[in-house]
Amino acid sequence: DAKTTQPPSMDCAEGRAANLPCNHSTISGNEYVYWYRQIHSQGPQYIIHGLKNNETNEMASLIITEDRKSSTLILPHATLRDTAVYYCIVRASNEKLTFGTGTRLTIIP
Amino acid sequence: DTAVSQTPKYLVTQMGNDKSIKCEQNLGHDTMYWYKQDSKKFLKIMFSYNNKELIINETVPNRFSPKSPDKAHLNLHINSLELGDSAVYFCASGGTDSFEQYFGPGTRLTVT
């Protein structure tokens, strides 16, 4: 029941910015956009979330389009340790997290 | 300073057995969760507890019973294990007003 669409895989050169797209055309006004990632064999890790405005933290930036129907997660300087599956999730604050299939990001040395 | 811990990390057992997985969080969060990740890597929520009260109970066989003795612990007991129960089980916690969930390292359950 994931409400998002992501490309199944992407590659990015080490040191470059990784831009991961996500479509969420049916997002509701009270739903936030979340990004989590799962490095091989580990538990998912929260990255960032946003509602309308672009957000930035120490891990990444989140760019949300004005109509909120899509967003992009940006890892500004990708390292090999950023190789993981990245999940884009839309969720209202009192709802459960529903993980889709995500994007498998591979950082190429 | 492990935030969310699970034991055991690996669990191999035979069909029909009963087993438990333990989870503890030291983050002071009110809400704890159990997720299941199957062999195809789909990650699905199973249960959610808030202050020891069951909040979310997805379509999970009643062989699975969560137990929350206190706010910091949420254990998962599984009766009459089946082959299809083989998966990685993740515990997570989150604050009532927090947008983040913190996941444990997972327990890989193999039923033979």
XYZ file of C-alpha atoms in Angstrom:
221
model
C 0.000 0.000 0.000
C 2.977 2.298 -0.486
C 1.908 5.709 -1.726
C 5.220 6.468 -3.379
C 7.060 5.516 -6.560
C 10.841 5.301 -6.686
C 13.298 3.992 -9.275
C 14.453 0.508 -8.267
C 18.145 1.309 -8.509
C 20.637 4.094 -9.088
C 24.392 4.501 -9.238
C 26.386 7.514 -8.158
C 30.111 8.215 -8.255
C 31.839 8.657 -4.927
C 32.166 12.310 -3.986
C 29.340 13.410 -6.244
C 25.862 14.426 -5.170
C 23.324 11.618 -5.177
C 19.837 12.770 -6.136
C 17.104 10.279 -5.350
C 13.658 11.050 -6.787
C 10.301 10.089 -5.350
C 6.802 10.543 -6.736
C 3.872 10.879 -4.358
C 1.132 12.316 -6.527
C -1.708 11.358 -4.140
C -0.171 12.925 -1.040
C -2.677 14.550 1.325
C -2.282 17.924 2.979
C -1.474 16.444 6.389
C 1.027 13.886 5.150
C 4.741 14.320 5.587
C 7.461 13.006 3.298
C 9.974 10.827 5.128
C 13.205 9.266 3.988
C 14.796 6.258 5.617
C 17.645 4.087 4.445
C 18.670 0.538 5.134
C 22.297 -0.417 4.882
C 22.805 -4.106 4.229
C 21.734 -6.304 7.157
C 21.054 -3.344 9.434
C 17.854 -1.784 10.721
C 16.400 1.157 8.792
C 17.811 4.566 9.670
C 15.863 7.806 9.661
C 17.340 10.447 7.347
C 15.014 13.415 7.060
C 11.395 14.465 6.741
C 9.431 17.467 5.483
C 5.941 18.788 4.902
C 6.124 21.666 2.440
C 9.434 23.427 2.810
C 12.809 22.161 1.779
C 14.760 20.711 4.658
C 18.438 20.139 5.373
C 20.253 18.332 8.131
C 23.684 16.872 8.652
C 22.893 13.848 6.501
C 20.943 15.161 3.537
C 18.678 17.724 1.937
C 15.062 17.221 1.002
C 13.567 19.193 -1.861
C 9.769 19.069 -2.137
C 8.052 20.471 -5.206
C 5.551 23.246 -4.752
C 2.606 20.976 -5.575
C 4.094 18.380 -3.175
C 3.620 15.623 -5.714
C 7.268 14.735 -5.815
C 10.466 15.182 -3.865
C 14.200 14.604 -4.144
C 16.604 13.440 -1.482
C 20.080 14.840 -1.986
C 23.208 13.349 -0.454
C 25.649 16.168 -1.207
C 28.919 14.236 -1.234
C 28.216 10.538 -1.490
C 30.607 8.098 0.135
C 30.847 4.326 -0.140
C 29.069 4.077 3.210
C 25.984 5.640 1.621
C 25.380 2.485 -0.403
C 21.967 1.343 0.826
C 18.294 0.992 -0.024
C 16.569 4.362 0.340
C 12.879 4.465 1.193
C 10.603 7.414 0.514
C 7.465 7.272 2.679
C 4.463 9.542 3.003
C 2.645 9.450 6.281
C 0.427 11.553 8.494
C 1.868 12.087 11.964
C -0.398 9.543 13.647
C -0.100 6.845 10.991
C 2.146 3.843 10.649
C 5.236 3.814 8.467
C 4.591 1.882 5.255
C 7.772 0.906 3.462
C 7.769 0.354 -0.295
C 10.495 -1.286 -2.348
C 12.805 1.721 -2.239
C 15.777 2.654 -4.415
C 18.947 0.645 -4.183
C 21.700 3.263 -4.345
C 25.180 2.050 -5.195
C 28.105 4.408 -4.744
C 30.820 3.676 -7.269
C 34.448 4.256 -6.208
C 25.061 3.211 24.399
C 22.848 1.067 22.186
C 19.543 2.878 21.674
C 17.401 -0.083 20.599
C 18.705 -3.553 21.273
C 17.331 -6.949 20.364
C 18.177 -10.454 21.483
C 19.003 -12.824 20.056
C 20.598 -11.628 16.829
C 20.161 -15.027 15.210
C 17.600 -17.687 16.030
C 17.420 -21.060 14.340
C 14.643 -23.374 15.419
C 12.393 -26.145 14.197
C 8.813 -25.978 13.057
C 6.309 -26.228 15.852
C 8.544 -24.693 18.499
C 7.714 -21.598 20.555
C 10.263 -18.796 20.708
C 10.614 -15.248 21.986
C 12.543 -12.230 20.774
C 13.324 -9.458 23.236
C 13.600 -5.754 22.575
C 14.724 -2.937 24.831
C 15.087 0.777 24.201
C 16.896 3.286 26.407
C 15.635 6.385 24.612
C 12.694 7.049 26.916
C 10.243 6.658 24.030
C 6.566 5.976 24.592
C 5.972 3.893 21.492
C 7.573 0.663 20.349
C 7.053 -1.378 17.210
C 7.709 -4.759 15.656
C 8.389 -5.061 11.934
C 8.947 -8.128 9.771
C 11.224 -8.149 6.721
C 10.750 -11.200 4.535
C 13.117 -12.823 2.063
C 12.027 -10.401 -0.655
C 13.062 -7.530 1.627
C 9.559 -6.161 2.115
C 9.424 -4.445 5.495
C 6.003 -4.472 7.155
C 4.771 -3.296 10.509
C 3.278 -5.951 12.749
C 2.503 -4.268 16.055
C 2.770 -0.962 17.808
C 2.560 -0.310 21.548
C 2.183 3.058 23.222
C 2.788 3.145 26.969
C 2.229 -0.589 27.179
C -1.057 -0.369 25.263
C -1.521 -2.072 21.884
C -2.135 0.568 19.218
C -1.515 -1.156 15.893
C -2.160 -4.811 15.227
C -1.790 -5.595 11.563
C -3.081 -8.781 9.989
C -0.733 -11.051 11.843
C -1.540 -14.650 12.876
C -2.521 -14.889 16.510
C 0.476 -17.179 16.997
C 2.356 -13.891 17.327
C 1.821 -12.206 20.667
C 3.615 -9.040 21.712
C 4.181 -8.378 25.387
C 5.166 -5.049 26.879
C 6.158 -5.423 30.544
C 7.108 -1.752 30.716
C 7.613 1.212 28.445
C 11.201 0.263 27.652
C 10.538 -3.306 26.583
C 8.488 -4.964 23.869
C 8.940 -8.675 23.447
C 7.589 -10.833 20.650
C 6.488 -14.355 21.384
C 5.768 -16.728 18.532
C 3.938 -20.012 19.043
C 3.971 -23.047 16.767
C 6.582 -21.662 14.424
C 6.091 -22.255 10.698
C 8.512 -22.169 7.780
C 6.927 -18.928 6.567
C 7.889 -17.199 9.789
C 11.497 -17.176 8.655
C 12.425 -13.514 8.293
C 14.303 -10.696 9.943
C 12.321 -9.082 12.758
C 13.068 -5.484 13.651
C 12.062 -3.683 16.794
C 11.770 0.103 16.725
C 10.856 2.915 19.075
C 9.661 6.476 18.712
C 8.547 9.333 20.920
C 4.910 10.412 20.946
C 5.744 13.707 19.319
C 8.698 12.418 17.361
C 8.777 11.918 13.633
C 11.686 9.527 13.827
C 11.658 5.851 14.551
C 14.820 4.213 15.780
C 15.312 0.639 14.679
C 17.151 -2.162 16.371
C 19.725 -4.335 14.596
C 17.221 -7.066 13.791
C 16.778 -10.725 14.695
C 17.192 -13.207 11.874
C 14.784 -16.061 12.520
C 15.222 -19.274 10.552
C 12.634 -22.001 10.913
C 13.675 -25.413 9.633
